[in-house]
């Protein structure tokens, strides 16, 4: 097949914020190479899925999508299909060898600059092309992402992960940890402000181990906080094992660093935490939460939990329940353990907690968290909060605008007179586990 004259591309993104950010990089790289991005696969010459491999259901979603795409591929619209992201590096062999999938090109998270070449070589040869090399250096500092809409700008400050939590595929899919130079992060933030953004979220798999040019994560946060015009800075995710005191103090001292921390607990039992290679204990986690709450007034805290890690007993699960009950997170993402190829857990620990038990545990934690989230949200009723407006209607109600308070909780306010991107004061009047309602005051 020859290279089409006007090359159009379509991209779907799965997985975490890092993948969202990477898709913005891919858009820039391919736009520079002459591609025009379109909103439907049927009008595209090239269809790409930026994929996630963190749990099995993420993988399955992509397989299903590839099959549907193949069915919609016709002789009039014979688009090429490419797999990008974490599935590409994680199950490279399956993707390369499975002919039934009919994938045309594959690129891992560090290969996006090669995409224009990979695609055009494939068009010329008709052969499958791929690049899955992981780099120790690539940070894409020289690629300015194509951000579309929204009031928040993601910025990856580092890539990869060296932690090797035993359940986690990310170090295998994204390679070694590397930090981007602070100057390049600050320059990007300045440019974002010029474009009208007032909120940034700094991204990394473990932001606390950020280190470049003698700047640690707190140092970088301070530099970003000094950029005139930045009103809200968030970051995700820190690791509880190395949370420095001076970072908490900086958050307390700076008005434009949001009083919100995503603090992934994963499990509340020390034996399980050790098997997970999380390198902190339940007691250390309690101490950190206490210190954070003491230092930062009105702190909102969220977490990630895995239930049914290999060999987790009922009593050990109860400890996770107890920690969640005691800590009272504002919200929690709770997952069933999913065995991932290439991880240490997959090699050493049989996935022996029965599915029904995993379900029982996840239901119990979700029920508990609902009650806790409701309590935490109800405690905000009567407060006057600064809301950054994100959208002027909800799916269910065309009269309500949505926004977020500094703690990152969703707040609905009447949309009359509101504008996307503005900050408005609202008095909170109602609460559910997931959202607050307010009136503009
Ligand atoms: N780097 C981030 C998160 C990475 S993945 C961090 O450390 O916080 C996001 C979440 O997915 C993890 O916190 C974990 O709770 C969950 N997760 C990762 N691997 C998983 C697996 N194999 N099974 C179930 N949940 C998993
Ligand atoms: Fe995965 Fe652990 Fe790294 Fe997070 S810190 S990406 S959970 S290995
Ligand atoms: Fe993110 Fe999924 Fe990769 S969570 S880092 S896209 S495996």
Coordinates of C-alpha atoms and ligand atoms in Angstrom, one line a residue:
X1 CA 0.0 0.0 0.0
X2 CA 1.3 3.5 -0.8
X3 CA 1.5 6.3 1.7
X4 CA -1.8 8.3 1.6
X5 CA -1.5 11.9 0.5
X6 CA -3.2 13.5 3.5
X7 CA -2.4 11.4 6.4
X8 CA -5.0 11.3 9.2
X9 CA -4.6 9.8 12.6
X10 CA -6.9 8.8 15.4
X11 CA -5.8 8.1 19.0
X12 CA -7.5 6.5 22.0
X13 CA -6.0 6.5 25.4
X14 CA -6.4 3.9 28.2
X15 CA -4.8 3.8 31.7
X16 CA -3.3 6.5 33.9
X17 CA -2.6 10.2 33.6
X18 CA 0.9 9.4 32.4
X19 CA -0.6 7.8 29.4
X20 CA -2.9 10.8 28.9
X21 CA 0.2 12.9 28.9
X22 CA 2.1 10.6 26.5
X23 CA -0.8 10.8 24.1
X24 CA -0.4 14.6 24.1
X25 CA 3.3 14.0 23.2
X26 CA 2.3 11.6 20.4
X27 CA -0.1 14.2 18.9
X28 CA 2.7 16.8 18.8
X29 CA 5.2 14.3 17.2
X30 CA 2.8 13.1 14.5
X31 CA 1.4 16.6 13.8
X32 CA 4.9 17.8 13.2
X33 CA 5.4 14.8 10.8
X34 CA 2.3 16.0 8.8
X35 CA -0.5 14.0 10.3
X36 CA -3.9 15.6 11.0
X37 CA -5.8 14.2 14.0
X38 CA -9.4 13.2 13.4
X39 CA -12.3 12.3 15.8
X40 CA -13.3 8.9 14.3
X41 CA -11.4 5.8 13.4
X42 CA -13.4 5.5 10.2
X43 CA -11.9 8.7 8.7
X44 CA -8.3 7.9 9.8
X45 CA -5.4 6.3 7.9
X46 CA -3.8 5.4 11.1
X47 CA -5.6 4.3 14.3
X48 CA -3.7 4.0 17.5
X49 CA -4.5 2.7 21.0
X50 CA -2.3 4.0 23.8
X51 CA -2.7 1.1 26.2
X52 CA -2.5 0.1 29.8
X53 CA -1.3 -3.2 31.3
X54 CA -1.7 -2.6 35.0
X55 CA -4.5 -5.2 35.5
X56 CA -5.9 -7.9 33.3
X57 CA -9.2 -6.1 32.6
X58 CA -7.2 -3.2 31.1
X59 CA -5.6 -5.6 28.7
X60 CA -8.9 -7.3 27.8
X61 CA -10.5 -3.9 27.0
X62 CA -7.8 -3.3 24.4
X63 CA -8.1 -6.7 22.8
X64 CA -11.8 -6.3 22.5
X65 CA -11.3 -2.8 21.0
X66 CA -8.8 -4.2 18.4
X67 CA -11.3 -6.8 17.4
X68 CA -14.1 -4.3 16.9
X69 CA -11.8 -2.0 15.0
X70 CA -10.8 -4.8 12.7
X71 CA -14.5 -5.5 12.0
X72 CA -15.1 -1.8 11.1
X73 CA -12.0 -1.8 8.8
X74 CA -13.3 -1.9 5.2
X75 CA -11.8 -1.6 1.8
X76 CA -12.9 2.1 1.8
X77 CA -11.4 2.7 5.2
X78 CA -8.4 0.3 5.4
X79 CA -6.7 2.1 8.3
X80 CA -3.6 0.8 9.9
X81 CA -3.8 -0.2 13.6
X82 CA -1.0 0.6 16.1
X83 CA -0.6 -0.4 19.7
X84 CA 1.3 2.1 21.9
X85 CA 2.0 2.3 25.6
X86 CA 2.4 -0.3 28.4
X87 CA 0.8 -3.3 26.7
X88 CA 3.2 -2.9 23.9
X89 CA 6.2 -3.4 26.1
X90 CA 4.6 -5.9 28.5
X91 CA 3.2 -8.4 26.1
X92 CA 5.4 -7.7 23.1
X93 CA 5.8 -11.3 22.1
X94 CA 2.0 -11.9 22.0
X95 CA 1.4 -8.8 20.0
X96 CA 4.1 -9.5 17.6
X97 CA 3.2 -13.1 17.0
X98 CA -0.6 -13.1 17.2
X99 CA -1.6 -12.9 13.6
X100 CA -5.3 -12.9 14.3
X101 CA -4.9 -9.4 15.9
X102 CA -3.6 -7.9 12.6
X103 CA -1.7 -5.2 14.3
X104 CA 0.4 -3.1 11.9
X105 CA 2.8 -1.3 14.2
X106 CA 3.8 -1.3 17.9
X107 CA 5.6 1.4 19.9
X108 CA 6.6 1.4 23.5
X109 CA 6.5 4.4 25.9
X110 CA 10.1 5.5 25.0
X111 CA 9.8 5.1 21.2
X112 CA 7.3 7.8 20.3
X113 CA 9.8 9.9 18.4
X114 CA 10.2 6.9 16.1
X115 CA 6.5 6.7 15.3
X116 CA 6.5 8.7 12.0
X117 CA 9.2 6.3 10.7
X118 CA 7.6 3.2 12.0
X119 CA 4.3 4.1 10.3
X120 CA 5.7 5.2 7.0
X121 CA 8.0 2.2 6.8
X122 CA 5.0 0.0 7.4
X123 CA 3.0 1.7 4.7
X124 CA 5.9 1.2 2.2
X125 CA 6.7 -2.4 3.0
X126 CA 3.2 -3.7 4.1
X127 CA 5.1 -5.4 7.0
X128 CA 4.5 -5.1 10.7
X129 CA 6.9 -2.5 12.3
X130 CA 7.8 -2.1 15.9
X131 CA 10.1 -0.4 18.4
X132 CA 10.0 -1.5 22.0
X133 CA 13.3 -0.3 23.3
X134 CA 13.2 1.2 26.8
X135 CA 15.6 4.1 27.3
X136 CA 17.5 5.3 30.4
X137 CA 17.5 8.8 29.1
X138 CA 14.4 9.7 27.1
X139 CA 12.3 12.3 28.9
X140 CA 10.7 14.0 25.9
X141 CA 11.8 17.4 27.4
X142 CA 12.0 18.7 23.9
X143 CA 8.5 17.8 22.9
X144 CA 5.7 20.2 23.9
X145 CA 2.5 18.3 24.4
X146 CA -0.7 19.1 22.4
X147 CA -3.1 19.8 25.2
X148 CA -6.8 19.9 24.2
X149 CA -9.3 21.6 26.4
X150 CA -9.6 21.0 30.1
X151 CA -8.5 23.3 32.9
X152 CA -5.7 21.0 34.2
X153 CA -2.3 20.5 32.5
X154 CA -0.4 17.3 33.2
X155 CA 3.4 17.5 33.2
X156 CA 5.5 14.4 33.5
X157 CA 8.5 15.3 35.6
X158 CA 10.0 11.9 35.5
X159 CA 9.5 8.6 33.7
X160 CA 9.8 4.9 34.6
X161 CA 10.1 3.4 38.1
X162 CA 12.8 1.6 40.1
X163 CA 10.6 0.4 43.0
X164 CA 9.6 -3.0 41.8
X165 CA 6.6 -3.5 44.0
X166 CA 6.2 -7.2 43.4
X167 CA 2.6 -7.0 42.0
X168 CA 3.4 -4.1 39.6
X169 CA 4.1 -4.3 35.9
X170 CA 5.0 -0.6 35.5
X171 CA 8.8 -0.9 36.0
X172 CA 8.7 -3.6 33.2
X173 CA 6.6 -1.6 30.8
X174 CA 8.2 1.8 31.4
X175 CA 11.7 1.0 32.3
X176 CA 14.2 2.7 34.6
X177 CA 13.4 5.8 36.5
X178 CA 14.8 9.1 35.1
X179 CA 14.0 12.7 36.0
X180 CA 13.5 15.6 33.8
X181 CA 15.6 18.8 34.4
X182 CA 13.9 21.3 36.7
X183 CA 14.6 24.1 34.2
X184 CA 12.6 22.4 31.5
X185 CA 9.7 21.7 33.8
X186 CA 9.6 25.3 35.0
X187 CA 9.8 26.6 31.4
X188 CA 6.9 24.4 30.5
X189 CA 4.9 25.7 33.4
X190 CA 5.6 29.3 32.3
X191 CA 4.4 28.5 28.8
X192 CA 1.2 26.9 30.2
X193 CA 0.4 30.0 32.2
X194 CA 0.9 32.1 29.0
X195 CA -1.7 29.8 27.3
X196 CA -4.2 30.4 30.1
X197 CA -3.7 27.3 32.4
X198 CA -3.8 28.0 36.1
X199 CA -3.6 24.4 37.4
X200 CA -0.8 21.8 36.8
X201 CA -0.4 18.3 38.0
X202 CA 3.1 17.0 38.2
X203 CA 3.3 13.3 37.3
X204 CA 5.6 10.5 38.1
X205 CA 5.3 6.9 39.3
X206 CA 7.1 7.9 42.5
X207 CA 7.5 11.7 42.6
X208 CA 9.4 11.6 45.9
X209 CA 12.4 10.1 44.2
X210 CA 12.6 12.9 41.7
X211 CA 16.2 14.1 41.5
X212 CA 17.9 16.3 38.9
X213 CA 20.6 18.9 39.0
X214 CA 20.7 18.9 42.8
X215 CA 17.0 19.5 42.9
X216 CA 14.8 17.1 44.9
X217 CA 11.0 16.9 44.5
X218 CA 10.3 19.5 47.2
X219 CA 12.8 21.8 45.4
X220 CA 11.1 21.3 42.1
X221 CA 7.7 22.0 43.7
X222 CA 9.0 25.2 45.2
X223 CA 10.3 26.3 41.8
X224 CA 7.0 25.5 40.1
X225 CA 5.1 27.3 42.9
X226 CA 7.2 30.4 42.3
X227 CA 6.0 30.7 38.7
X228 CA 3.7 33.8 38.6
X229 CA 0.1 32.9 37.6
X230 CA 0.1 29.3 38.8
X231 CA -2.8 29.0 41.2
X232 CA -3.1 25.3 41.8
X233 CA -0.4 22.7 41.9
X234 CA -1.1 19.0 42.4
X235 CA 1.1 15.9 42.1
X236 CA 0.7 12.2 41.8
X237 CA 1.9 9.7 43.1
X238 CA 4.2 9.9 46.1
X239 CA 5.4 6.7 47.8
X240 CA 4.8 6.5 51.5
X241 CA 8.3 5.1 52.0
X242 CA 10.1 8.3 51.4
X243 CA 8.0 11.3 52.2
X244 CA 10.2 14.1 53.4
X245 CA 9.1 16.4 56.2
X246 CA 10.2 19.5 54.3
X247 CA 7.8 18.6 51.5
X248 CA 4.9 18.6 54.0
X249 CA 6.1 21.9 55.3
X250 CA 6.3 23.4 51.9
X251 CA 2.8 22.3 51.1
X252 CA 1.6 23.9 54.3
X253 CA 3.5 27.2 53.5
X254 CA 2.5 27.6 49.9
X255 CA -1.1 28.6 49.1
X256 CA -0.8 27.4 45.5
X257 CA 0.2 23.9 46.4
X258 CA -3.1 22.1 47.0
X259 CA -3.7 20.5 50.4
X260 CA -4.2 17.1 48.8
X261 CA -2.1 13.9 48.8
X262 CA -2.7 10.7 47.0
X263 CA -1.0 8.2 49.4
X264 CA -1.1 4.7 48.1
X265 CA -1.4 2.3 51.1
X266 CA -2.0 -1.0 49.1
X267 CA -2.4 -3.1 52.2
X268 CA -2.7 -2.8 56.0
X269 CA -0.8 -5.9 57.1
X270 CA 3.0 -5.8 57.5
X271 CA 3.6 -9.3 56.2
X272 CA 1.7 -8.5 53.0
X273 CA 3.3 -5.1 52.7
X274 CA 6.7 -6.9 52.9
X275 CA 5.7 -9.4 50.2
X276 CA 4.6 -6.5 48.1
X277 CA 8.1 -4.9 48.6
X278 CA 6.4 -1.7 49.7
X279 CA 9.2 -1.1 52.3
X280 CA 7.1 0.6 55.0
X281 CA 5.0 -0.8 57.8
X282 CA 1.5 -0.1 58.9
X283 CA 2.9 1.8 61.9
X284 CA 5.1 4.0 59.7
X285 CA 2.1 4.7 57.5
X286 CA 0.0 5.8 60.5
X287 CA 2.9 8.1 61.7
X288 CA 3.1 9.6 58.2
X289 CA -0.6 10.3 58.1
X290 CA -0.5 11.9 61.5
X291 CA 2.5 14.1 60.6
X292 CA 0.9 15.1 57.3
X293 CA -2.4 16.0 59.0
X294 CA -0.6 17.9 61.8
X295 CA 1.5 19.9 59.3
X296 CA -1.1 20.6 56.6
X297 CA -4.5 21.9 57.9
X298 CA -7.6 20.6 56.1
X299 CA -5.6 18.0 54.2
X300 CA -7.5 15.7 51.8
X301 CA -6.0 12.3 51.4
X302 CA -6.8 9.5 48.9
X303 CA -5.3 6.1 48.5
X304 CA -5.0 2.9 46.4
X305 CA -5.7 -0.6 47.9
X306 CA -5.2 -4.1 46.5
X307 CA -7.3 -6.9 48.0
X308 CA -6.5 -10.6 47.6
X309 CA -2.7 -10.4 47.2
X310 CA -1.3 -13.9 47.2
X311 CA -1.7 -15.6 50.6
X312 CA -3.6 -12.7 52.2
X313 CA -5.6 -14.2 55.0
X314 CA -8.9 -13.0 56.4
X315 CA -7.2 -11.7 59.5
X316 CA -4.7 -9.8 57.3
X317 CA -7.4 -8.4 55.2
X318 CA -9.2 -7.2 58.4
X319 CA -6.1 -5.1 59.1
X320 CA -6.5 -3.3 55.8
X321 CA -10.1 -2.7 56.8
X322 CA -9.0 -1.4 60.1
X323 CA -6.4 1.0 58.7
X324 CA -8.9 2.4 56.3
X325 CA -11.5 2.8 59.1
X326 CA -8.9 4.6 61.3
X327 CA -7.2 6.8 58.7
X328 CA -10.5 7.9 57.0
X329 CA -9.3 8.6 53.5
X330 CA -11.4 11.0 51.5
X331 CA -11.7 8.4 48.7
X332 CA -10.0 5.2 47.7
X333 CA -9.3 3.3 44.5
X334 CA -9.7 -0.4 45.5
X335 CA -8.6 -3.2 43.2
X336 CA -8.6 -6.9 43.2
X337 CA -5.1 -8.4 42.8
X338 CA -4.5 -9.2 39.2
X339 CA -1.4 -11.4 38.4
X340 CA 0.8 -9.7 35.8
X341 CA 3.3 -11.3 33.6
X342 CA 7.0 -10.5 34.3
X343 CA 6.4 -9.4 37.9
X344 CA 8.1 -11.0 40.9
X345 CA 4.7 -11.9 42.4
X346 CA 3.7 -13.8 39.2
X347 CA 7.0 -15.7 39.3
X348 CA 7.0 -16.5 43.1
X349 CA 3.6 -16.3 44.6
X350 CA 0.6 -18.3 43.2
X351 CA -2.5 -16.2 42.8
X352 CA -4.2 -18.3 45.5
X353 CA -7.0 -16.1 46.9
X354 CA -10.2 -17.3 45.3
X355 CA -12.0 -14.8 43.1
X356 CA -15.2 -15.0 45.3
X357 CA -13.1 -14.0 48.3
X358 CA -11.5 -11.1 46.4
X359 CA -15.0 -9.9 45.5
X360 CA -16.2 -10.2 49.1
X361 CA -13.2 -8.2 50.3
X362 CA -13.5 -5.5 47.6
X363 CA -17.3 -5.1 48.4
X364 CA -16.6 -4.7 52.1
X365 CA -13.9 -2.0 51.5
X366 CA -16.1 -0.2 49.0
X367 CA -19.0 -0.2 51.4
X368 CA -16.8 1.1 54.2
X369 CA -15.2 3.8 52.0
X370 CA -18.7 5.0 50.9
X371 CA -19.6 5.7 54.6
X372 CA -16.2 7.3 55.3
X373 CA -16.3 9.5 52.1
X374 CA -19.8 10.6 53.0
X375 CA -18.7 11.6 56.5
X376 CA -15.7 13.4 55.2
X377 CA -17.8 15.2 52.6
X378 CA -20.6 16.1 55.0
X379 CA -18.0 17.7 57.3
X380 CA -17.5 20.3 54.5
X381 CA -21.1 21.4 54.5
X382 CA -21.3 25.1 55.4
X383 CA -17.7 25.8 54.2
X384 CA -17.0 28.5 51.6
X385 CA -14.7 26.9 49.1
X386 CA -12.8 28.2 46.1
X387 CA -14.0 26.1 43.1
X388 CA -12.2 25.9 39.7
X389 CA -15.0 25.4 37.1
X390 CA -14.3 22.5 34.7
X391 CA -17.5 22.1 32.8
X392 CA -20.8 23.9 32.4
X393 CA -23.2 20.9 32.6
X394 CA -23.3 17.4 33.9
X395 CA -24.7 14.3 32.1
X396 CA -27.8 14.4 34.3
X397 CA -28.3 18.1 34.8
X398 CA -27.8 20.8 32.2
X399 CA -28.2 23.5 34.8
X400 CA -25.3 22.5 37.0
X401 CA -21.6 23.3 36.4
X402 CA -18.9 21.1 37.8
X403 CA -15.6 22.1 39.3
X404 CA -13.2 21.0 42.0
X405 CA -12.2 22.4 45.3
X406 CA -8.6 22.7 46.5
X407 CA -8.9 19.2 47.9
X408 CA -9.8 17.8 44.5
X409 CA -13.4 16.9 45.4
X410 CA -16.0 17.4 42.7
X411 CA -18.4 20.2 43.4
X412 CA -21.6 21.0 41.5
X413 CA -22.9 24.6 41.4
X414 CA -25.6 26.3 39.3
X415 CA -24.1 27.2 36.0
X416 CA -25.7 30.5 35.5
X417 CA -23.0 33.2 35.0
X418 CA -20.2 30.6 35.3
X419 CA -17.3 30.2 32.9
X420 CA -14.9 27.2 32.4
X421 CA -11.5 28.0 33.9
X422 CA -12.8 30.6 36.4
X423 CA -12.5 30.3 40.2
X424 CA -15.7 30.9 42.1
X425 CA -16.6 30.9 45.8
X426 CA -19.3 28.5 46.7
X427 CA -20.9 27.6 50.0
X428 CA -21.3 23.9 50.3
X429 CA -24.9 22.8 51.0
X430 CA -25.1 19.1 50.3
X431 CA -22.8 16.1 50.2
X432 CA -22.8 12.5 48.8
X433 CA -19.9 10.1 48.9
X434 CA -18.6 11.3 45.6
X435 CA -19.7 14.9 45.1
X436 CA -20.5 18.1 46.9
X437 CA -23.2 20.6 45.9
X438 CA -22.9 24.3 46.6
X439 CA -24.4 27.7 45.9
X440 CA -22.3 30.5 44.6
X441 CA -21.8 33.0 47.4
Ligands
LIG1 N1 3.0 4.5 40.7 C1 1.8 4.6 41.3 C2 0.7 3.8 40.8 C3 0.8 2.8 39.7 S1 -0.5 1.8 39.3 C4 1.9 4.4 42.7 O1 2.9 3.7 43.2 O2 1.1 4.9 43.4 C5 -1.9 2.4 40.2 C6 -2.4 1.4 41.2 O3 -2.8 0.2 40.5 C7 -1.5 1.0 42.2 O4 -1.3 1.9 43.3 C8 -2.1 -0.3 42.7 O5 -3.0 -0.1 43.8 C9 -2.8 -0.8 41.5 N2 -2.2 -2.0 40.9 C10 -0.9 -2.1 40.4 N3 -0.7 -3.4 40.0 C11 -1.8 -4.1 40.3 C12 -2.1 -5.5 40.2 N4 -1.2 -6.3 39.6 N5 -3.3 -5.9 40.6 C13 -4.2 -5.0 41.1 N6 -3.9 -3.7 41.3 C14 -2.7 -3.3 40.9
LIG2 FE1 4.3 0.2 40.5 FE2 5.3 0.4 42.9 FE3 6.4 1.7 40.9 FE4 4.0 2.5 41.7 S1 5.9 2.6 42.9 S2 4.7 2.2 39.6 S3 3.1 0.5 42.3 S4 6.4 -0.5 41.1
LIG3 FE1 -0.2 3.8 33.5 FE2 -1.3 1.5 33.0 FE3 1.1 2.0 32.2 S1 -1.5 2.6 34.9 S2 1.9 3.4 33.7 S3 -0.8 3.0 31.5 S4 0.4 0.0 32.9

